[in-house]
XYZ file of C-alpha atoms in Angstrom:
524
model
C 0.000 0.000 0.000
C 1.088 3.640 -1.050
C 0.887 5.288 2.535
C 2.151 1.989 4.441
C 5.015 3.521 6.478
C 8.839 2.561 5.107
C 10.532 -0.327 6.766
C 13.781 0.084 7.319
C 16.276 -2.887 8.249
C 19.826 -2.489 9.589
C 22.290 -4.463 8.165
C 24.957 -4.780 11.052
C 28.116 -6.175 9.557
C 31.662 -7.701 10.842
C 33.517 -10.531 10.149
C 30.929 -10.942 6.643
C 32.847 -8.196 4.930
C 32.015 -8.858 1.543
C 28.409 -8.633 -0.724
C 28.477 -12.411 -2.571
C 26.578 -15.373 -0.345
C 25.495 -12.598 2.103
C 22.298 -13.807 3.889
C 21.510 -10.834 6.006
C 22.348 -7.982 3.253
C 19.791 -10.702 0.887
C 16.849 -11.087 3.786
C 17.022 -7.463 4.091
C 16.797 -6.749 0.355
C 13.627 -9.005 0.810
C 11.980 -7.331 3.884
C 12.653 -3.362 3.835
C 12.277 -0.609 1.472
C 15.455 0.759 3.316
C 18.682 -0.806 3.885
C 21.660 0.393 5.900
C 24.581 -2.110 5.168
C 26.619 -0.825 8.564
C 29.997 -1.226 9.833
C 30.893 -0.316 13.182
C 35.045 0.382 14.416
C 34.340 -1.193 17.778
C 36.552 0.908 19.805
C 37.365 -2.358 22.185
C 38.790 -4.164 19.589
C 41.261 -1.667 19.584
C 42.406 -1.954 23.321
C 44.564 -4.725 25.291
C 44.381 -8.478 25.236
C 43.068 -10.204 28.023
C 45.726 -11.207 29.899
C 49.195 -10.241 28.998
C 48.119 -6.815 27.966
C 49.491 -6.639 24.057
C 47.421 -4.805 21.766
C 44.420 -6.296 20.559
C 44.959 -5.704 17.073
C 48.156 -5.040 15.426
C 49.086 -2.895 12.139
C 49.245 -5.381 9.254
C 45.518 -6.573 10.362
C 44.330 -2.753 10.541
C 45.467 -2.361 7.549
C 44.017 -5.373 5.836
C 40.614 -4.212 7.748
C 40.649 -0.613 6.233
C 41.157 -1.917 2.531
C 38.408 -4.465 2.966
C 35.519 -1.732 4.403
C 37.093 0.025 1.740
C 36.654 -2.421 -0.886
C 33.060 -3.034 0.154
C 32.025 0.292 0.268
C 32.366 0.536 -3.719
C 30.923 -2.733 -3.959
C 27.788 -1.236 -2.365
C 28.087 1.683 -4.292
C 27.861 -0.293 -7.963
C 24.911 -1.883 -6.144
C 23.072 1.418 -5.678
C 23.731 1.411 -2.170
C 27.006 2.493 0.132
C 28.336 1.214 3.599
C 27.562 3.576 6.171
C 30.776 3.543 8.454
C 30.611 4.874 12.136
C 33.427 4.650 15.352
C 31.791 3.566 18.748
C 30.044 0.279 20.439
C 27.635 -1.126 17.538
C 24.702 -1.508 20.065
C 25.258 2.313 20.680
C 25.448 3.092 17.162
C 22.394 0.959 16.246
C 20.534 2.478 18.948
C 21.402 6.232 17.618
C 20.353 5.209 13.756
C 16.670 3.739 15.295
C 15.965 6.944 17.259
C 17.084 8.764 14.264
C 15.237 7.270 11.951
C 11.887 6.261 13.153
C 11.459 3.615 10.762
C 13.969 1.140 11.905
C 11.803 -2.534 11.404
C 14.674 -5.093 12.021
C 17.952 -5.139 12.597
C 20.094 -8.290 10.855
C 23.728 -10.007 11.564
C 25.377 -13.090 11.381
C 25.801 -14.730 14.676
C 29.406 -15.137 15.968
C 30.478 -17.742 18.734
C 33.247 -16.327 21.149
C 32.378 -14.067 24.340
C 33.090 -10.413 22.666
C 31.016 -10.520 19.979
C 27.753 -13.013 21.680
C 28.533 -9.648 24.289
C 27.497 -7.343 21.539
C 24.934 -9.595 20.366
C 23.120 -9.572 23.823
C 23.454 -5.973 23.868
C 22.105 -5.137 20.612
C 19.132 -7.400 21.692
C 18.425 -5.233 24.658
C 18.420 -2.562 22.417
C 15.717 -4.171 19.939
C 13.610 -4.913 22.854
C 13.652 -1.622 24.330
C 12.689 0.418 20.805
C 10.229 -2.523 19.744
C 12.596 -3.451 16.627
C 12.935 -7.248 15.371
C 16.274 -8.942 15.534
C 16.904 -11.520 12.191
C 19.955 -13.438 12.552
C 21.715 -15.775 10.521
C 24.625 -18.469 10.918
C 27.204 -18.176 7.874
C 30.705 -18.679 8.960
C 31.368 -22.019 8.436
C 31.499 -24.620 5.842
C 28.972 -26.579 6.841
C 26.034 -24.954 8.823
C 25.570 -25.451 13.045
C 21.649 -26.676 12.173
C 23.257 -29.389 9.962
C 25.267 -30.936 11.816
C 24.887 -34.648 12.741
C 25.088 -34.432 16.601
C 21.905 -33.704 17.867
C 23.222 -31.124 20.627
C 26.645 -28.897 20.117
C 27.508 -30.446 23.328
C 27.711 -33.728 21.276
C 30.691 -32.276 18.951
C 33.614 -34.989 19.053
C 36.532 -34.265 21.098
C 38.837 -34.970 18.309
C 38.557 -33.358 14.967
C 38.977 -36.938 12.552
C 35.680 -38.196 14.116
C 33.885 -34.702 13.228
C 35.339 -34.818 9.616
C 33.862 -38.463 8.795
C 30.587 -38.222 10.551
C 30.001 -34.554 8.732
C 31.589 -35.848 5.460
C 29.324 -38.792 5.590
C 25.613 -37.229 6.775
C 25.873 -33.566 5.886
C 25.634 -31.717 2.829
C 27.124 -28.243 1.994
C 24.092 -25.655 2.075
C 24.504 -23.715 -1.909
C 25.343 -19.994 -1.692
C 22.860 -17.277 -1.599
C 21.780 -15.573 -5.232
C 22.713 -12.016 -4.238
C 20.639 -9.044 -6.414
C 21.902 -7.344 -8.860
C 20.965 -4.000 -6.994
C 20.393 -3.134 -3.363
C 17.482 -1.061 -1.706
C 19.141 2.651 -1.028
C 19.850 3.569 2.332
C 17.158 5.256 4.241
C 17.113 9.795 3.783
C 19.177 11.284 5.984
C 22.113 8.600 6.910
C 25.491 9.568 6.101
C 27.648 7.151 4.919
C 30.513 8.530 7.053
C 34.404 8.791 7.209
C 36.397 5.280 6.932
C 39.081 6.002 9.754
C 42.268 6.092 8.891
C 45.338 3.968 11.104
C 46.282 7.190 13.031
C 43.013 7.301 14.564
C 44.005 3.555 16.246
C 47.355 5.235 17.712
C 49.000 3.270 14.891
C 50.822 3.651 11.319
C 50.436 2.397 7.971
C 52.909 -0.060 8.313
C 55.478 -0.831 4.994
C 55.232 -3.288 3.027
C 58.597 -5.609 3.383
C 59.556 -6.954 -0.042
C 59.900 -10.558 1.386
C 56.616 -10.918 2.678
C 54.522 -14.022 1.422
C 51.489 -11.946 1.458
C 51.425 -9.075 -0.407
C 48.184 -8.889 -0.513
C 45.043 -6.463 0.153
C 41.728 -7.043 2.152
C 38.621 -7.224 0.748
C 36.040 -9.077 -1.562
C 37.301 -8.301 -4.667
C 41.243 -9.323 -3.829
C 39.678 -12.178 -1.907
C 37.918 -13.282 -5.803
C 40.929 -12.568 -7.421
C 42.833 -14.809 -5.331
C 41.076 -17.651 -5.888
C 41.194 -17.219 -9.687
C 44.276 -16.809 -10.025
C 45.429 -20.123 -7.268
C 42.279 -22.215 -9.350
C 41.699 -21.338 -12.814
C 44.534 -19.333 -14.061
C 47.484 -21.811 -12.548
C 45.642 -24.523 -11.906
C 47.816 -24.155 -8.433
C 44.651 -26.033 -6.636
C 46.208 -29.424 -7.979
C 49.439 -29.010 -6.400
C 48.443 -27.805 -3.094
C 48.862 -31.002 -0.820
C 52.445 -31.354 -1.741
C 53.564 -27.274 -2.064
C 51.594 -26.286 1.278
C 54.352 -26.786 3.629
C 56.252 -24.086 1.819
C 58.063 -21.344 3.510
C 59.102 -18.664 0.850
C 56.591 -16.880 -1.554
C 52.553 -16.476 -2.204
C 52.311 -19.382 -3.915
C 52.849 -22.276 -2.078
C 49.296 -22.553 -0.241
C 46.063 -20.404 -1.052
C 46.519 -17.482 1.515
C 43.032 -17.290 1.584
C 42.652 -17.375 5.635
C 42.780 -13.479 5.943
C 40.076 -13.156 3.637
C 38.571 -15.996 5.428
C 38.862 -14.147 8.740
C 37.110 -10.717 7.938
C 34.422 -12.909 5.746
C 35.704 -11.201 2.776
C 35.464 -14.926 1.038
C 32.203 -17.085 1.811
C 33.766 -20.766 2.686
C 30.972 -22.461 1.038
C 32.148 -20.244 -2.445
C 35.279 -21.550 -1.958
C 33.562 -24.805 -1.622
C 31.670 -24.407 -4.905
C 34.699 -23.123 -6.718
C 36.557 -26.504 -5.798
C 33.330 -28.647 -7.137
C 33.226 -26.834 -10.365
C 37.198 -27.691 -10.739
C 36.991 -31.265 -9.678
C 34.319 -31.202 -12.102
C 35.958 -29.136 -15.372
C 39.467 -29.862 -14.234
C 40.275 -32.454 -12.124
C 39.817 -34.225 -8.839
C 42.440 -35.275 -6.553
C 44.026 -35.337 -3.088
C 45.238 -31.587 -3.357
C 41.835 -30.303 -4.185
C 40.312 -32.338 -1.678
C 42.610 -30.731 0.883
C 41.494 -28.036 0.483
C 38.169 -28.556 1.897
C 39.340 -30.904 4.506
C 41.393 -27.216 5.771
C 37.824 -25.563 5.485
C 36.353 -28.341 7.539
C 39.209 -27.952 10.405
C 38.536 -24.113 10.347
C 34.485 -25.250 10.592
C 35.617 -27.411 13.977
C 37.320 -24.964 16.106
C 34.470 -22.958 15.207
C 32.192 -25.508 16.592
C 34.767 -26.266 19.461
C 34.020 -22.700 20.540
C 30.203 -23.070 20.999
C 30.528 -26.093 22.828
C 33.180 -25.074 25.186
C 32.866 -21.556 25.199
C 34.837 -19.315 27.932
C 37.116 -22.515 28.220
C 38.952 -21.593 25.355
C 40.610 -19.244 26.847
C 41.278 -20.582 30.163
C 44.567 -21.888 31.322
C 43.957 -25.009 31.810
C 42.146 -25.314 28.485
C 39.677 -27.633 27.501
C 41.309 -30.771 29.177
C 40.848 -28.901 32.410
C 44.816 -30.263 32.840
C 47.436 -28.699 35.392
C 50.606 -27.740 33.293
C 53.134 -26.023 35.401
C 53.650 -22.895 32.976
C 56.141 -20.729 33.249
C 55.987 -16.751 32.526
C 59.968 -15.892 32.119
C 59.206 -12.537 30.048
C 62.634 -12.469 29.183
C 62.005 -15.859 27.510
C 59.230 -14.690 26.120
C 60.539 -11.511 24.184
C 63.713 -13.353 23.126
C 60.742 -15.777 21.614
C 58.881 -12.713 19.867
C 61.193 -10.725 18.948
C 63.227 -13.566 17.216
C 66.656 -13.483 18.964
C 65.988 -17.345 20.532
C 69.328 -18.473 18.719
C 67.315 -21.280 17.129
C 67.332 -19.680 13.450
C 64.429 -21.420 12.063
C 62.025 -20.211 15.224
C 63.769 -16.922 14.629
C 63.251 -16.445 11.146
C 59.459 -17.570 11.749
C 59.180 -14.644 14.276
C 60.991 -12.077 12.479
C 58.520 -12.679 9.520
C 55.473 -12.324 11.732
C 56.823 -9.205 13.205
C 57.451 -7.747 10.003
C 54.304 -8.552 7.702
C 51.690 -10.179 9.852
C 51.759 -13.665 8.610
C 54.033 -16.925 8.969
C 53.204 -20.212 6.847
C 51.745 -22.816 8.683
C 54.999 -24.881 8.980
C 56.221 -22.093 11.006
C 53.182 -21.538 13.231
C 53.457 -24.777 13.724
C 57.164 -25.099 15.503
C 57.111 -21.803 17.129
C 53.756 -22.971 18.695
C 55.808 -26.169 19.869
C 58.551 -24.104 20.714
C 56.897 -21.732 23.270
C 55.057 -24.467 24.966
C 56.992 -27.652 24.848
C 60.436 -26.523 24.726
C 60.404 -23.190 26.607
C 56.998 -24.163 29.025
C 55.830 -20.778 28.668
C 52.329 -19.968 29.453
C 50.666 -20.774 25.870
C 48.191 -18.012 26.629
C 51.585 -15.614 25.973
C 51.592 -17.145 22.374
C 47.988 -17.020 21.594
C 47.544 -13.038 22.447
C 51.007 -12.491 20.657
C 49.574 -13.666 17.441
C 46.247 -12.644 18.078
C 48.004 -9.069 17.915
C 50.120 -9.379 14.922
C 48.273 -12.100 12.574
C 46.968 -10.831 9.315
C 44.616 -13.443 9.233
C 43.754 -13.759 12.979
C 40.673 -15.668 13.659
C 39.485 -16.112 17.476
C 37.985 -19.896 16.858
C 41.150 -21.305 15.066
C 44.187 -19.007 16.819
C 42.714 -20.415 20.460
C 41.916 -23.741 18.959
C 45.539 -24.499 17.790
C 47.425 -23.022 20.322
C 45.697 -25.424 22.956
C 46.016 -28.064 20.192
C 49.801 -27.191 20.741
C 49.785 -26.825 24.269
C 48.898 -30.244 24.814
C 45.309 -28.999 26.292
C 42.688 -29.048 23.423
C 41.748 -31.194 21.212
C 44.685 -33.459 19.992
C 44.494 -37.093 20.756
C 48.068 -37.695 21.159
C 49.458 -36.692 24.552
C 52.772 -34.661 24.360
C 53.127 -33.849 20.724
C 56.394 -31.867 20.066
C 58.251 -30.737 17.673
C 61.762 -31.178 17.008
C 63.290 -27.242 15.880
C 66.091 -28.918 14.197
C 64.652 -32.114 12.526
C 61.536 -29.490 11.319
C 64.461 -26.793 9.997
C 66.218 -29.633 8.034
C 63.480 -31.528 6.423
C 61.419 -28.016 5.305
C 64.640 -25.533 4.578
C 66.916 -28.129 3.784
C 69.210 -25.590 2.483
C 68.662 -22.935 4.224
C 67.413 -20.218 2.208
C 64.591 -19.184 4.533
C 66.479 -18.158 7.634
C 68.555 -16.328 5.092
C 66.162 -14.653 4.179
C 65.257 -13.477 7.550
C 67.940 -13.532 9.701
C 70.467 -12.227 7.466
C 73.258 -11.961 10.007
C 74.063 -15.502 9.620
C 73.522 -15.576 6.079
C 76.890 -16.209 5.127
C 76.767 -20.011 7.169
C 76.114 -22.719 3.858
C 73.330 -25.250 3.382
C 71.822 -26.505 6.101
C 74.101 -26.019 8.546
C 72.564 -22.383 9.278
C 69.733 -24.406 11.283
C 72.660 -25.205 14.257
C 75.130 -22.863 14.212
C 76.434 -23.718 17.977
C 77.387 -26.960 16.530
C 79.805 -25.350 14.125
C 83.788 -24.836 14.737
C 84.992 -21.190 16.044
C 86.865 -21.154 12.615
C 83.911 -22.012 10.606
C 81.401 -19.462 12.351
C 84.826 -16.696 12.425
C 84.657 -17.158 8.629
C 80.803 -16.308 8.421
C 81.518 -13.450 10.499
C 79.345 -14.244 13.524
C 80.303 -14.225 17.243
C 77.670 -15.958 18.851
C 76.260 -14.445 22.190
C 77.219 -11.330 20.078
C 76.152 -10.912 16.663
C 73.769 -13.671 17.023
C 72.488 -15.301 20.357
C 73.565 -18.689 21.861
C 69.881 -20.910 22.233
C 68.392 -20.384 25.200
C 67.709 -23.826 25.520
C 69.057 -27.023 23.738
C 66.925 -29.968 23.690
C 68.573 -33.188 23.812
C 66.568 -34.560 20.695
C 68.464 -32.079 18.658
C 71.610 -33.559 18.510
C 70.459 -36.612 16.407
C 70.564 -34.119 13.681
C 73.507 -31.727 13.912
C 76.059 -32.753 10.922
C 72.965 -34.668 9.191
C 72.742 -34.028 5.930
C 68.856 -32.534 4.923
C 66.575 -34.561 2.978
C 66.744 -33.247 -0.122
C 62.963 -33.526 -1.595
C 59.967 -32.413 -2.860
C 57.314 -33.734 -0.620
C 57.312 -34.336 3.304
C 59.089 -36.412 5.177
C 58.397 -39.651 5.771
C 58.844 -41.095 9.483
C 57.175 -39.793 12.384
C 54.183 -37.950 11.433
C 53.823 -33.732 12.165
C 50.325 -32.541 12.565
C 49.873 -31.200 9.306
C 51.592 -34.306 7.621
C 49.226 -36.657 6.138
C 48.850 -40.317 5.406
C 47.219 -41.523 2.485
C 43.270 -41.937 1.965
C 42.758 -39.076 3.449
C 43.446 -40.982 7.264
C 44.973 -37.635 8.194
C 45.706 -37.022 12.154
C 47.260 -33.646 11.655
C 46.037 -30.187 11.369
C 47.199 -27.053 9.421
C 47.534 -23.640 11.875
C 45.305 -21.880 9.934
C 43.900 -21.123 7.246
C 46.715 -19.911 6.193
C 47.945 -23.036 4.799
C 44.624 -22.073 3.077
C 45.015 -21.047 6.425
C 46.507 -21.883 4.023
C 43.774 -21.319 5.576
C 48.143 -21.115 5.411
């Protein structure tokens, strides 16, 4: 009817940064005459982590952020809409743009599952209640979705993650991505789109970009599409995947779509469809299927977090286990900044520091490192990443690191990594900690990977003093010394022999799990 009053629905947007598969931005289009796509700077995202006080989010993931509201605000604005952009608490914000307006109907998001953002959920419900507005929610961050799960209560979700992968592999089915409109309802008169903030406003600087990152990338939908052309259909790299994504040096060696991945720039179940349509016009094997199976373990310590919740986060992790952790902070910044004098944890750290991200080989070991060989608190780790990561993700950064520490969800007790072993068999020659810690670059081959082993006249020649130019270890485990003077395995896939979590036996009988999505997580 011509004098029904407008409806107007709020859009309420965060880690969904992007306009394909969107469920709330499509209900909306359905249900409103108005629609205000919004994005809200939370201003306590932007403080200090929990416990050890580092800043909750660092400059390479700022970054990344900006470009991606960025990116979607010209998205919305080829749709005949925009993205209205405000600083402050969303359920503030929200509550300001319904008293404004007058015509607010319903408010929409996509449900998260950690403490912070259920906390804003709650709130914003309050909110609703109090002005008489609707809330519509959708789930959308995983692969497969919660209400299709085969466990009849979350609280049924298997302790370890092979039994999760079979039974949803088996008797679920990958919901089909949402048909998005060609063009979006306008926002409602009178709401300005407002100023994108700019890293200053955070207390923080554009950081550079170093020239040996492994991703030099952007944020947002239309990099995140791009990506995944180029790693499918233009190189076919999707084929190759299983036996390049231990790789250490360059973009190419896994998908790198786990920053993406974090902000919701990428839908998962796109990704999903991509893969399908390859298997189908291209071909099918264990690389493309590994690809999912990284989806599925980012879907589990999603799923992990609504079952446990809060425990995620505790000390004592999931297992509820006593570990006497240490908290040496001297320890601890000789582990983060990279000066450990174990060069392939140092050139893991050093790349972190200086672009945000670290393959999943290297997340990996210095995960092992802090916890199993150092015994430092693993919480220390966790925030430490959750500072600097690119691609930081709440579910999987807490997930793995108890999966490290021995205290979520790995069924083999007392998993650890060997520094040297890991160095030998993944930089056989070298190159990486080259690359990064180029104060011992003139050491040859693989012998970079345990310098204390070498002569005084060998390590006078490559100009290093140890305990001077370059730190003695500051600890030496006795497993080490199996493989000082070893000569690397020089080959193309993984080592065979004792199996590392990301290492996989055939059929897909996999124990192992990747750090990320960096690995596609990689996911890394």
């Amino acid at each position: 009817m011509s004098g029904a009053a407008p409806r107007t629905v709020i859009c309420l947007l965060r880690s969904d940064l992007r306009y394909h598969d969107s469920e709330v931005l499509r209900w909306a289009q359905n249900n409103a005459d108005y629609v205000i796509p919004l994005y809200c700077f939370d201003p306590r995202q932007y403080l200090r982590t929990y416990y050890y006080g580092f800043p909750k989010t660092g400059p390479h993931r700022l970054k990344f952020l900006l470009e991606s509201v960025k990116d979607l605000r010209q998205t919305l604005k080829k749709k005949g809409s925009n993205l209205v952009v405000r600083k402050g608490n969303p359920e503030d914000v929200v509550h300001d743009l319904i008293t404004q307006l007058g015509s607010v109907t319903a408010v929409a998001f996509h449900e998260e599952a950690t403490k912070e953002e259920l906390d804003v959920e709650k709130a914003l419900q309050r909110v609703c209640v109090q002005h008489g507005v609707k809330i519509q929610t959708f789930w959308a961050s995983t692969l497969y979705h919660r209400d299709d799960l085969p466990f009849r209560h979350i609280s049924r979700l298997p302790d370890v993650y092979t039994q999760f992968r079979k039974a949803v592999e088996a008797q679920a089915k990958v919901r089909p991505t949402v048909q998005m409109p060609d063009q979006l309802k306008p926002l409602a008169p009178g709401v300005e789109d407002g100023c994108i903030p700019v890293p200053e406003e955070f207390g923080q600087k554009d950081p550079l970009t170093d020239p040996r990152t492994a991703f030099p990338c952007c944020g947002g939908e239309t990099q995140a599409l791009m990506r995944l052309q180029h790693y499918f259909w233009d190189t076919n790299l999707v084929a190759s995947y299983k036996e390049t994504r231990n790789g250490l040096i360059g973009i190419d060696y896994s998908t790198k779509f786990a920053p993406w991945l974090a902000l919701g720039c990428i839908s998962p179940r796109y990704i999903y469809e991509q893969i399908r349509k390859y298997e189908k016009e291209r071909t099918a094997n264990q690389s493309t299927y590994w690809v999912i199976f990284e989806l599925l373990w980012r879907d589990y310590f999603r799923f992990v977090a609504l079952k446990y919740g809060t425990r995620i986060f505790l000390l004592k992790g999931l297992q509820d286990k006593e570990v006497p952790w240490k908290k040496d902070p001297k320890l601890f910044d000789a582990w983060k900044e990279g000066r450990t004098g174990v060069p392939f944890v140092d050139a893991n750290m050093r790349e972190l520091a200086a672009t945000g991200f670290m393959s999943n080989r290297g997340r990996q070991n210095v995960a092992s490192f802090l916890t199993k060989d150092l015994g430092l608190d693993w919480r220390m780790g966790a925030e430490w990443f959750e500072y600097l990561l690119v691609d930081y993700d709440v579910c999987s950064n807490y997930g793995n690191w108890l999966y490290s520490a021995g205290i979520g969800n790995d069924p083999r007790e007392n998993r650890k990594f060997n520094m040297i072993k890991q160095g030998l068999d993944y930089d056989s020659n070298g190159d990486y900690v080259r690359l990064w810690v180029p104060e011992i670059q003139c050491v040859k081959g693989g012998e970079i990977h345990t310098l204390w082993a070498l002569s005084n006249a060998a390590l006078s020649q490559a100009g290093i003093a140890l305990g001077e130019t370059y730190p003695l270890p500051v600890v030496l485990a006795r497993e080490w010394s199996r493989h000082i003077n070893q000569k690397p395995n020089k080959r193309d896939h993984p080592p065979r022999g004792r199996k590392d979590p990301s290492d996989t036996p055939r059929q897909h009988k996999d124990r192992g799990m990747d750090f990320y999505f960096s690995r596609n997580k990689d996911l890394s």
